[in-house]
Amino acid sequence: MLFVVLMGGPGAGKGTQARKLQESLGIPQVASGDLFREHLNNETELGKLAHRYIDMGELVPDDVTFEMVRERLLYQDCARGAILDGFPRTTAQAEALDSFLSEMQDPVIIAPNIHLPSEVLLRRLSGRLTCKKCGHVFHIEFGPPEVPGICDFDGSPLYQREDDNEQTQRRRIQVYYDQTTPLLNYYRRRELLVEINGDQPMEAVHRDLVEAIHNAIEVNATN
Ligand code: AP5
Ligand code: ZN
């Protein structure tokens, strides 16, 4: 089983890369933010709870977040592993994930950190457009759709995420530095962290990620 724990600040390109990796690796993307937005759209109790935090750019409490991700990881399509996008985000979440993975048979775990300066994160977030139907993300400047405002893949309208206003973006970046960057050391100490330069074209980031993941699989096989 292979678990890719994609780290990186808001707008670092986790979602973009997770979607590409799904195809190269044949394991699904499990994105906590997308799962929350699905609950929000379906107006579930969890969606209503999460909305309050997402709107402010704060983290949703660890217990409900872990329970939601754990349930998703039990689906049949995760039988060979998953690409975790946006989870874990706190040490408590990482510990809960570790104890869940310790019950799996010989999981290979790698934590690539897509790093970018915060001013680039802001530019990435402020130009992002998301498809209402398929969730594909575009960027006004760095990856625009062929027809403005319309998804290239299914013709659906594109929208700007509610938490992509400037105030919430800045708060999300701050929360990332305060609460999530300590996790980098957590994975570094366990020799699972690999630094990936996120400030390059999407294809180059993808290439570096695939190389790092294949190295991790090889090292694991020889141990
Ligand atoms: P979440 O949905 O996870 O948002 P995020 O971490 O802020 O990450 P984003 O989705 O904003 O960015 P991304 O890194 O995926 O970048 P993308 O690929 O879109 O979380 C939202 C909220 O949910 C949180 O604030 C919190 O409240 C809650 N939440 C979620 N998980 C939680 C957890 N575990 N615990 C507690 N609360 C949680 O790319 C950004 C833009 O850049 C796009 O427009 C893209 O086209 C463009 N782009 C991407 N790569 C490149 C490139 N190489 N060059 C140029 N442009 C690029
Ligand atoms: Zn679409």
PDB file of C-alpha atoms and ligand atoms in Angstrom:
ATOM      1  CA  MET A   1       0.000   0.000   0.000  1.00  0.00           C
ATOM      2  CA  LEU A   2       1.187   3.490  -0.793  1.00  0.00           C
ATOM      3  CA  PHE A   3       0.217   6.632   1.116  1.00  0.00           C
ATOM      4  CA  VAL A   4       1.390   9.957  -0.289  1.00  0.00           C
ATOM      5  CA  VAL A   5       0.914  12.691   2.314  1.00  0.00           C
ATOM      6  CA  LEU A   6       1.001  15.880   0.231  1.00  0.00           C
ATOM      7  CA  MET A   7       2.139  18.816   2.337  1.00  0.00           C
ATOM      8  CA  GLY A   8       2.191  22.488   1.338  1.00  0.00           C
ATOM      9  CA  GLY A   9       0.521  25.793   2.167  1.00  0.00           C
ATOM     10  CA  PRO A  10      -2.839  26.974   0.838  1.00  0.00           C
ATOM     11  CA  GLY A  11      -2.480  27.353  -2.921  1.00  0.00           C
ATOM     12  CA  ALA A  12       0.807  25.403  -3.127  1.00  0.00           C
ATOM     13  CA  GLY A  13      -0.720  23.147  -5.770  1.00  0.00           C
ATOM     14  CA  LYS A  14      -1.653  20.124  -3.649  1.00  0.00           C
ATOM     15  CA  GLY A  15      -5.001  19.609  -5.384  1.00  0.00           C
ATOM     16  CA  THR A  16      -3.538  20.164  -8.860  1.00  0.00           C
ATOM     17  CA  GLN A  17      -0.754  17.658  -8.242  1.00  0.00           C
ATOM     18  CA  ALA A  18      -2.944  15.123  -6.407  1.00  0.00           C
ATOM     19  CA  ARG A  19      -5.219  14.913  -9.459  1.00  0.00           C
ATOM     20  CA  LYS A  20      -2.233  14.299 -11.751  1.00  0.00           C
ATOM     21  CA  LEU A  21      -0.768  11.708  -9.353  1.00  0.00           C
ATOM     22  CA  GLN A  22      -4.052   9.783  -9.258  1.00  0.00           C
ATOM     23  CA  GLU A  23      -3.509   8.995 -12.915  1.00  0.00           C
ATOM     24  CA  SER A  24       0.210   8.157 -12.631  1.00  0.00           C
ATOM     25  CA  LEU A  25      -0.100   6.061  -9.475  1.00  0.00           C
ATOM     26  CA  GLY A  26      -3.560   4.533  -9.809  1.00  0.00           C
ATOM     27  CA  ILE A  27      -4.601   5.389  -6.241  1.00  0.00           C
ATOM     28  CA  PRO A  28      -7.287   7.972  -5.377  1.00  0.00           C
ATOM     29  CA  GLN A  29      -6.943  11.540  -4.119  1.00  0.00           C
ATOM     30  CA  VAL A  30      -8.466  11.994  -0.673  1.00  0.00           C
ATOM     31  CA  ALA A  31      -8.765  15.740  -0.072  1.00  0.00           C
ATOM     32  CA  SER A  32     -10.130  16.828   3.307  1.00  0.00           C
ATOM     33  CA  GLY A  33     -11.109  20.266   1.934  1.00  0.00           C
ATOM     34  CA  ASP A  34     -13.079  18.654  -0.923  1.00  0.00           C
ATOM     35  CA  LEU A  35     -14.794  16.271   1.512  1.00  0.00           C
ATOM     36  CA  PHE A  36     -15.829  19.238   3.689  1.00  0.00           C
ATOM     37  CA  ARG A  37     -17.121  21.134   0.629  1.00  0.00           C
ATOM     38  CA  GLU A  38     -19.164  18.065  -0.379  1.00  0.00           C
ATOM     39  CA  HIS A  39     -20.741  18.011   3.098  1.00  0.00           C
ATOM     40  CA  LEU A  40     -21.366  21.725   2.801  1.00  0.00           C
ATOM     41  CA  ASN A  41     -23.144  21.322  -0.557  1.00  0.00           C
ATOM     42  CA  ASN A  42     -25.222  18.458   0.843  1.00  0.00           C
ATOM     43  CA  GLU A  43     -26.059  20.587   3.910  1.00  0.00           C
ATOM     44  CA  THR A  44     -25.140  17.797   6.352  1.00  0.00           C
ATOM     45  CA  GLU A  45     -24.571  18.526  10.065  1.00  0.00           C
ATOM     46  CA  LEU A  46     -20.819  18.121   9.518  1.00  0.00           C
ATOM     47  CA  GLY A  47     -21.026  20.536   6.572  1.00  0.00           C
ATOM     48  CA  LYS A  48     -22.762  23.151   8.740  1.00  0.00           C
ATOM     49  CA  LEU A  49     -20.160  22.766  11.476  1.00  0.00           C
ATOM     50  CA  ALA A  50     -17.214  22.911   9.049  1.00  0.00           C
ATOM     51  CA  HIS A  51     -18.624  25.979   7.258  1.00  0.00           C
ATOM     52  CA  ARG A  52     -18.053  28.177  10.302  1.00  0.00           C
ATOM     53  CA  TYR A  53     -14.356  27.322  10.402  1.00  0.00           C
ATOM     54  CA  ILE A  54     -13.731  27.309   6.642  1.00  0.00           C
ATOM     55  CA  ASP A  55     -15.303  30.756   6.298  1.00  0.00           C
ATOM     56  CA  MET A  56     -12.860  32.174   8.831  1.00  0.00           C
ATOM     57  CA  GLY A  57      -9.855  30.292   7.462  1.00  0.00           C
ATOM     58  CA  GLU A  58      -9.520  28.322  10.705  1.00  0.00           C
ATOM     59  CA  LEU A  59      -9.015  24.576  10.996  1.00  0.00           C
ATOM     60  CA  VAL A  60     -12.002  22.332  11.617  1.00  0.00           C
ATOM     61  CA  PRO A  61     -11.577  20.410  14.941  1.00  0.00           C
ATOM     62  CA  ASP A  62      -9.282  17.383  14.735  1.00  0.00           C
ATOM     63  CA  ASP A  63     -11.748  14.713  15.897  1.00  0.00           C
ATOM     64  CA  VAL A  64     -14.442  15.354  13.261  1.00  0.00           C
ATOM     65  CA  THR A  65     -11.804  15.862  10.554  1.00  0.00           C
ATOM     66  CA  PHE A  66     -10.045  12.581  11.305  1.00  0.00           C
ATOM     67  CA  GLU A  67     -13.315  10.650  11.495  1.00  0.00           C
ATOM     68  CA  MET A  68     -14.362  11.969   8.066  1.00  0.00           C
ATOM     69  CA  VAL A  69     -11.004  11.052   6.459  1.00  0.00           C
ATOM     70  CA  ARG A  70     -10.862   7.656   8.207  1.00  0.00           C
ATOM     71  CA  GLU A  71     -14.286   6.746   6.803  1.00  0.00           C
ATOM     72  CA  ARG A  72     -13.149   7.743   3.315  1.00  0.00           C
ATOM     73  CA  LEU A  73      -9.963   5.647   3.602  1.00  0.00           C
ATOM     74  CA  LEU A  74     -12.064   2.565   4.319  1.00  0.00           C
ATOM     75  CA  TYR A  75     -13.670   2.708   0.849  1.00  0.00           C
ATOM     76  CA  GLN A  76     -12.695  -0.112  -1.485  1.00  0.00           C
ATOM     77  CA  ASP A  77     -10.882   2.228  -3.910  1.00  0.00           C
ATOM     78  CA  CYS A  78      -8.290   2.944  -1.180  1.00  0.00           C
ATOM     79  CA  ALA A  79      -7.334  -0.739  -0.896  1.00  0.00           C
ATOM     80  CA  ARG A  80      -3.932   0.028  -2.511  1.00  0.00           C
ATOM     81  CA  GLY A  81      -3.451   3.351  -0.724  1.00  0.00           C
ATOM     82  CA  ALA A  82      -4.294   6.998  -1.316  1.00  0.00           C
ATOM     83  CA  ILE A  83      -2.956  10.472  -1.996  1.00  0.00           C
ATOM     84  CA  LEU A  84      -3.776  12.565   1.048  1.00  0.00           C
ATOM     85  CA  ASP A  85      -4.304  16.206   0.118  1.00  0.00           C
ATOM     86  CA  GLY A  86      -4.755  18.705   2.958  1.00  0.00           C
ATOM     87  CA  PHE A  87      -4.675  16.064   5.703  1.00  0.00           C
ATOM     88  CA  PRO A  88      -3.035  15.827   8.227  1.00  0.00           C
ATOM     89  CA  ARG A  89      -2.700  19.486   9.176  1.00  0.00           C
ATOM     90  CA  THR A  90      -1.928  19.198  12.895  1.00  0.00           C
ATOM     91  CA  THR A  91       0.290  16.909  14.948  1.00  0.00           C
ATOM     92  CA  ALA A  92      -2.816  15.343  16.532  1.00  0.00           C
ATOM     93  CA  GLN A  93      -4.149  14.496  13.035  1.00  0.00           C
ATOM     94  CA  ALA A  94      -0.776  13.004  12.026  1.00  0.00           C
ATOM     95  CA  GLU A  95      -0.705  10.832  15.131  1.00  0.00           C
ATOM     96  CA  ALA A  96      -4.256   9.647  14.496  1.00  0.00           C
ATOM     97  CA  LEU A  97      -3.316   8.830  10.894  1.00  0.00           C
ATOM     98  CA  ASP A  98      -0.212   6.941  12.025  1.00  0.00           C
ATOM     99  CA  SER A  99      -2.163   4.791  14.402  1.00  0.00           C
ATOM    100  CA  PHE A 100      -4.685   4.060  11.612  1.00  0.00           C
ATOM    101  CA  LEU A 101      -1.872   3.153   9.160  1.00  0.00           C
ATOM    102  CA  SER A 102      -0.094   0.984  11.721  1.00  0.00           C
ATOM    103  CA  GLU A 103      -2.902  -1.525  11.233  1.00  0.00           C
ATOM    104  CA  MET A 104      -2.160  -1.788   7.493  1.00  0.00           C
ATOM    105  CA  GLN A 105       0.284  -4.289   6.081  1.00  0.00           C
ATOM    106  CA  ASP A 106       3.670  -2.654   5.292  1.00  0.00           C
ATOM    107  CA  PRO A 107       2.407   0.694   4.076  1.00  0.00           C
ATOM    108  CA  VAL A 108       4.914   2.842   2.161  1.00  0.00           C
ATOM    109  CA  ILE A 109       4.507   6.418   3.410  1.00  0.00           C
ATOM    110  CA  ILE A 110       6.062   9.476   1.802  1.00  0.00           C
ATOM    111  CA  ALA A 111       5.423  13.125   2.694  1.00  0.00           C
ATOM    112  CA  PRO A 112       6.400  15.462  -0.166  1.00  0.00           C
ATOM    113  CA  ASN A 113       6.367  19.114   0.873  1.00  0.00           C
ATOM    114  CA  ILE A 114       5.528  21.441  -2.028  1.00  0.00           C
ATOM    115  CA  HIS A 115       7.140  24.660  -0.835  1.00  0.00           C
ATOM    116  CA  LEU A 116       6.536  28.176  -2.130  1.00  0.00           C
ATOM    117  CA  PRO A 117       7.071  31.700  -0.754  1.00  0.00           C
ATOM    118  CA  SER A 118       3.879  33.106   0.803  1.00  0.00           C
ATOM    119  CA  GLU A 119       3.566  35.941  -1.751  1.00  0.00           C
ATOM    120  CA  VAL A 120       3.362  33.306  -4.525  1.00  0.00           C
ATOM    121  CA  LEU A 121       0.765  31.371  -2.493  1.00  0.00           C
ATOM    122  CA  LEU A 122      -1.395  34.510  -2.415  1.00  0.00           C
ATOM    123  CA  ARG A 123      -1.117  35.005  -6.186  1.00  0.00           C
ATOM    124  CA  ARG A 124      -2.041  31.374  -6.770  1.00  0.00           C
ATOM    125  CA  LEU A 125      -5.099  31.624  -4.516  1.00  0.00           C
ATOM    126  CA  SER A 126      -6.370  34.962  -5.769  1.00  0.00           C
ATOM    127  CA  GLY A 127      -6.486  33.843  -9.422  1.00  0.00           C
ATOM    128  CA  ARG A 128      -7.951  30.390  -8.829  1.00  0.00           C
ATOM    129  CA  LEU A 129     -11.187  29.344 -10.525  1.00  0.00           C
ATOM    130  CA  THR A 130     -12.849  26.007  -9.742  1.00  0.00           C
ATOM    131  CA  CYS A 131     -15.340  24.010 -11.803  1.00  0.00           C
ATOM    132  CA  LYS A 132     -18.703  23.589 -10.057  1.00  0.00           C
ATOM    133  CA  LYS A 133     -19.188  20.149 -11.545  1.00  0.00           C
ATOM    134  CA  CYS A 134     -15.857  18.296 -11.812  1.00  0.00           C
ATOM    135  CA  GLY A 135     -13.776  20.341  -9.353  1.00  0.00           C
ATOM    136  CA  HIS A 136     -10.957  20.966 -11.833  1.00  0.00           C
ATOM    137  CA  VAL A 137      -8.971  24.084 -10.914  1.00  0.00           C
ATOM    138  CA  PHE A 138      -7.839  26.745 -13.371  1.00  0.00           C
ATOM    139  CA  HIS A 139      -5.899  29.952 -12.849  1.00  0.00           C
ATOM    140  CA  ILE A 140      -6.713  33.278 -14.510  1.00  0.00           C
ATOM    141  CA  GLU A 141      -3.017  33.915 -15.181  1.00  0.00           C
ATOM    142  CA  PHE A 142      -1.147  30.587 -14.894  1.00  0.00           C
ATOM    143  CA  GLY A 143      -3.624  28.135 -16.446  1.00  0.00           C
ATOM    144  CA  PRO A 144      -6.687  29.873 -17.872  1.00  0.00           C
ATOM    145  CA  PRO A 145      -9.627  27.951 -19.380  1.00  0.00           C
ATOM    146  CA  GLU A 146     -10.051  28.132 -23.172  1.00  0.00           C
ATOM    147  CA  VAL A 147     -13.339  30.048 -22.800  1.00  0.00           C
ATOM    148  CA  PRO A 148     -13.332  32.528 -19.886  1.00  0.00           C
ATOM    149  CA  GLY A 149     -15.490  31.330 -16.977  1.00  0.00           C
ATOM    150  CA  ILE A 150     -16.200  27.889 -18.503  1.00  0.00           C
ATOM    151  CA  CYS A 151     -14.640  24.492 -17.666  1.00  0.00           C
ATOM    152  CA  ASP A 152     -12.639  22.983 -20.567  1.00  0.00           C
ATOM    153  CA  PHE A 153     -13.752  19.467 -19.617  1.00  0.00           C
ATOM    154  CA  ASP A 154     -17.527  19.678 -19.152  1.00  0.00           C
ATOM    155  CA  GLY A 155     -18.631  23.213 -20.074  1.00  0.00           C
ATOM    156  CA  SER A 156     -19.801  23.970 -16.512  1.00  0.00           C
ATOM    157  CA  PRO A 157     -19.422  27.433 -14.976  1.00  0.00           C
ATOM    158  CA  LEU A 158     -16.302  28.214 -12.946  1.00  0.00           C
ATOM    159  CA  TYR A 159     -16.530  29.884  -9.553  1.00  0.00           C
ATOM    160  CA  GLN A 160     -14.232  31.466  -7.001  1.00  0.00           C
ATOM    161  CA  ARG A 161     -14.179  29.597  -3.678  1.00  0.00           C
ATOM    162  CA  GLU A 162     -15.836  31.498  -0.820  1.00  0.00           C
ATOM    163  CA  ASP A 163     -12.660  31.219   1.269  1.00  0.00           C
ATOM    164  CA  ASP A 164     -10.604  32.748  -1.553  1.00  0.00           C
ATOM    165  CA  ASN A 165     -11.258  36.341  -0.488  1.00  0.00           C
ATOM    166  CA  GLU A 166      -8.123  38.220   0.542  1.00  0.00           C
ATOM    167  CA  GLN A 167      -8.779  38.314   4.283  1.00  0.00           C
ATOM    168  CA  THR A 168      -9.461  34.578   4.561  1.00  0.00           C
ATOM    169  CA  GLN A 169      -6.545  33.730   2.276  1.00  0.00           C
ATOM    170  CA  ARG A 170      -4.143  35.619   4.567  1.00  0.00           C
ATOM    171  CA  ARG A 171      -5.605  33.930   7.632  1.00  0.00           C
ATOM    172  CA  ARG A 172      -5.289  30.472   6.012  1.00  0.00           C
ATOM    173  CA  ILE A 173      -1.625  31.125   5.258  1.00  0.00           C
ATOM    174  CA  GLN A 174      -1.049  32.271   8.868  1.00  0.00           C
ATOM    175  CA  VAL A 175      -2.849  29.194  10.230  1.00  0.00           C
ATOM    176  CA  TYR A 176      -0.681  27.054   7.955  1.00  0.00           C
ATOM    177  CA  TYR A 177       2.538  28.553   9.396  1.00  0.00           C
ATOM    178  CA  ASP A 178       1.291  28.339  12.995  1.00  0.00           C
ATOM    179  CA  GLN A 179      -0.394  24.944  13.049  1.00  0.00           C
ATOM    180  CA  THR A 180       0.766  22.895  10.071  1.00  0.00           C
ATOM    181  CA  THR A 181       4.470  23.677   9.542  1.00  0.00           C
ATOM    182  CA  PRO A 182       5.394  21.945  12.872  1.00  0.00           C
ATOM    183  CA  LEU A 183       4.305  18.764  11.097  1.00  0.00           C
ATOM    184  CA  LEU A 184       7.185  19.118   8.650  1.00  0.00           C
ATOM    185  CA  ASN A 185       9.590  18.259  11.462  1.00  0.00           C
ATOM    186  CA  TYR A 186       7.379  15.370  12.491  1.00  0.00           C
ATOM    187  CA  TYR A 187       7.822  13.792   9.049  1.00  0.00           C
ATOM    188  CA  ARG A 188      11.442  14.965   8.669  1.00  0.00           C
ATOM    189  CA  ARG A 189      12.442  13.143  11.880  1.00  0.00           C
ATOM    190  CA  ARG A 190      10.932   9.954  10.505  1.00  0.00           C
ATOM    191  CA  GLU A 191      12.827  10.488   7.215  1.00  0.00           C
ATOM    192  CA  LEU A 192       9.595  10.578   5.229  1.00  0.00           C
ATOM    193  CA  LEU A 193       9.745  14.234   4.180  1.00  0.00           C
ATOM    194  CA  VAL A 194      10.936  15.180   0.684  1.00  0.00           C
ATOM    195  CA  GLU A 195      11.187  18.843  -0.317  1.00  0.00           C
ATOM    196  CA  ILE A 196       9.667  19.712  -3.711  1.00  0.00           C
ATOM    197  CA  ASN A 197      10.121  23.120  -5.330  1.00  0.00           C
ATOM    198  CA  GLY A 198       6.564  24.294  -6.049  1.00  0.00           C
ATOM    199  CA  ASP A 199       7.676  27.438  -7.832  1.00  0.00           C
ATOM    200  CA  GLN A 200       8.007  25.833 -11.258  1.00  0.00           C
ATOM    201  CA  PRO A 201       5.574  24.828 -14.014  1.00  0.00           C
ATOM    202  CA  MET A 202       2.949  22.211 -13.086  1.00  0.00           C
ATOM    203  CA  GLU A 203       4.570  19.511 -15.250  1.00  0.00           C
ATOM    204  CA  ALA A 204       7.981  20.037 -13.599  1.00  0.00           C
ATOM    205  CA  VAL A 205       6.441  19.768 -10.110  1.00  0.00           C
ATOM    206  CA  HIS A 206       4.680  16.573 -11.212  1.00  0.00           C
ATOM    207  CA  ARG A 207       7.927  15.117 -12.577  1.00  0.00           C
ATOM    208  CA  ASP A 208       9.780  15.845  -9.303  1.00  0.00           C
ATOM    209  CA  LEU A 209       6.959  14.295  -7.278  1.00  0.00           C
ATOM    210  CA  VAL A 210       6.849  11.104  -9.346  1.00  0.00           C
ATOM    211  CA  GLU A 211      10.626  10.754  -9.072  1.00  0.00           C
ATOM    212  CA  ALA A 212      10.554  11.214  -5.274  1.00  0.00           C
ATOM    213  CA  ILE A 213       7.719   8.697  -4.882  1.00  0.00           C
ATOM    214  CA  HIS A 214       9.460   6.082  -7.031  1.00  0.00           C
ATOM    215  CA  ASN A 215      12.648   6.542  -4.998  1.00  0.00           C
ATOM    216  CA  ALA A 216      10.695   5.998  -1.786  1.00  0.00           C
ATOM    217  CA  ILE A 217       9.125   2.815  -3.174  1.00  0.00           C
ATOM    218  CA  GLU A 218      12.556   1.490  -4.253  1.00  0.00           C
ATOM    219  CA  VAL A 219      14.204   2.282  -0.909  1.00  0.00           C
ATOM    220  CA  ASN A 220      11.360   0.509   0.850  1.00  0.00           C
ATOM    221  CA  ALA A 221      11.691  -2.556  -1.364  1.00  0.00           C
ATOM    222  CA  THR A 222      15.414  -2.911  -0.622  1.00  0.00           C
ATOM    223  CA  ASN A 223      14.958  -2.555   3.172  1.00  0.00           C
TER     224      ASN A 223
HETATM  225  P1  AP5 B   1      -8.344  23.063   1.493  1.00  0.00           P
HETATM  226  O1  AP5 B   1      -9.432  22.866   0.541  1.00  0.00           O
HETATM  227  O2  AP5 B   1      -7.445  21.923   1.807  1.00  0.00           O
HETATM  228  O3  AP5 B   1      -7.519  24.325   1.051  1.00  0.00           O
HETATM  229  P2  AP5 B   1      -5.968  24.665   1.165  1.00  0.00           P
HETATM  230  O4  AP5 B   1      -5.036  23.805   1.921  1.00  0.00           O
HETATM  231  O5  AP5 B   1      -6.029  26.059   1.631  1.00  0.00           O
HETATM  232  O6  AP5 B   1      -5.431  24.352  -0.194  1.00  0.00           O
HETATM  233  P3  AP5 B   1      -6.028  24.830  -1.490  1.00  0.00           P
HETATM  234  O7  AP5 B   1      -7.065  23.874  -1.975  1.00  0.00           O
HETATM  235  O8  AP5 B   1      -6.452  26.255  -1.329  1.00  0.00           O
HETATM  236  O9  AP5 B   1      -4.742  24.851  -2.426  1.00  0.00           O
HETATM  237  P4  AP5 B   1      -3.954  23.710  -3.180  1.00  0.00           P
HETATM  238  O10 AP5 B   1      -2.635  23.537  -2.518  1.00  0.00           O
HETATM  239  O11 AP5 B   1      -4.781  22.494  -3.372  1.00  0.00           O
HETATM  240  O12 AP5 B   1      -3.697  24.457  -4.549  1.00  0.00           O
HETATM  241  P5  AP5 B   1      -4.365  24.266  -5.989  1.00  0.00           P
HETATM  242  O13 AP5 B   1      -3.887  22.992  -6.605  1.00  0.00           O
HETATM  243  O14 AP5 B   1      -5.827  24.519  -5.955  1.00  0.00           O
HETATM  244  O15 AP5 B   1      -8.933  23.562   2.907  1.00  0.00           O
HETATM  245  C1  AP5 B   1      -9.937  24.541   3.003  1.00  0.00           C
HETATM  246  C2  AP5 B   1     -10.408  24.660   4.434  1.00  0.00           C
HETATM  247  O16 AP5 B   1     -10.980  23.406   4.875  1.00  0.00           O
HETATM  248  C3  AP5 B   1      -9.320  24.962   5.473  1.00  0.00           C
HETATM  249  O17 AP5 B   1      -9.063  26.338   5.564  1.00  0.00           O
HETATM  250  C4  AP5 B   1      -9.958  24.380   6.751  1.00  0.00           C
HETATM  251  O18 AP5 B   1     -10.914  25.241   7.275  1.00  0.00           O
HETATM  252  C5  AP5 B   1     -10.661  23.132   6.233  1.00  0.00           C
HETATM  253  N1  AP5 B   1      -9.800  21.935   6.282  1.00  0.00           N
HETATM  254  C6  AP5 B   1      -9.364  21.201   5.217  1.00  0.00           C
HETATM  255  N2  AP5 B   1      -8.589  20.180   5.622  1.00  0.00           N
HETATM  256  C7  AP5 B   1      -8.516  20.275   6.984  1.00  0.00           C
HETATM  257  C8  AP5 B   1      -7.843  19.514   7.975  1.00  0.00           C
HETATM  258  N3  AP5 B   1      -7.076  18.455   7.668  1.00  0.00           N
HETATM  259  N4  AP5 B   1      -7.996  19.877   9.270  1.00  0.00           N
HETATM  260  C9  AP5 B   1      -8.777  20.925   9.609  1.00  0.00           C
HETATM  261  N5  AP5 B   1      -9.423  21.704   8.721  1.00  0.00           N
HETATM  262  C10 AP5 B   1      -9.296  21.383   7.414  1.00  0.00           C
HETATM  263  O19 AP5 B   1      -3.610  25.450  -6.781  1.00  0.00           O
HETATM  264  C11 AP5 B   1      -3.892  26.823  -6.491  1.00  0.00           C
HETATM  265  C12 AP5 B   1      -3.926  27.636  -7.810  1.00  0.00           C
HETATM  266  O20 AP5 B   1      -2.619  27.648  -8.393  1.00  0.00           O
HETATM  267  C13 AP5 B   1      -4.855  27.054  -8.893  1.00  0.00           C
HETATM  268  O21 AP5 B   1      -5.492  28.102  -9.544  1.00  0.00           O
HETATM  269  C14 AP5 B   1      -3.905  26.284  -9.844  1.00  0.00           C
HETATM  270  O22 AP5 B   1      -4.396  26.289 -11.159  1.00  0.00           O
HETATM  271  C15 AP5 B   1      -2.631  27.113  -9.718  1.00  0.00           C
HETATM  272  N6  AP5 B   1      -1.404  26.314  -9.837  1.00  0.00           N
HETATM  273  C16 AP5 B   1      -1.172  25.096  -9.273  1.00  0.00           C
HETATM  274  N7  AP5 B   1       0.089  24.662  -9.556  1.00  0.00           N
HETATM  275  C17 AP5 B   1       0.673  25.659 -10.291  1.00  0.00           C
HETATM  276  C18 AP5 B   1       1.978  25.818 -10.872  1.00  0.00           C
HETATM  277  N8  AP5 B   1       2.940  24.899 -10.743  1.00  0.00           N
HETATM  278  N9  AP5 B   1       2.222  26.980 -11.554  1.00  0.00           N
HETATM  279  C19 AP5 B   1       1.254  27.927 -11.688  1.00  0.00           C
HETATM  280  N10 AP5 B   1      -0.009  27.827 -11.158  1.00  0.00           N
HETATM  281  C20 AP5 B   1      -0.293  26.702 -10.469  1.00  0.00           C
HETATM  282 ZN    ZN B   2     -15.509  20.748 -15.027  1.00  0.00          ZN
END
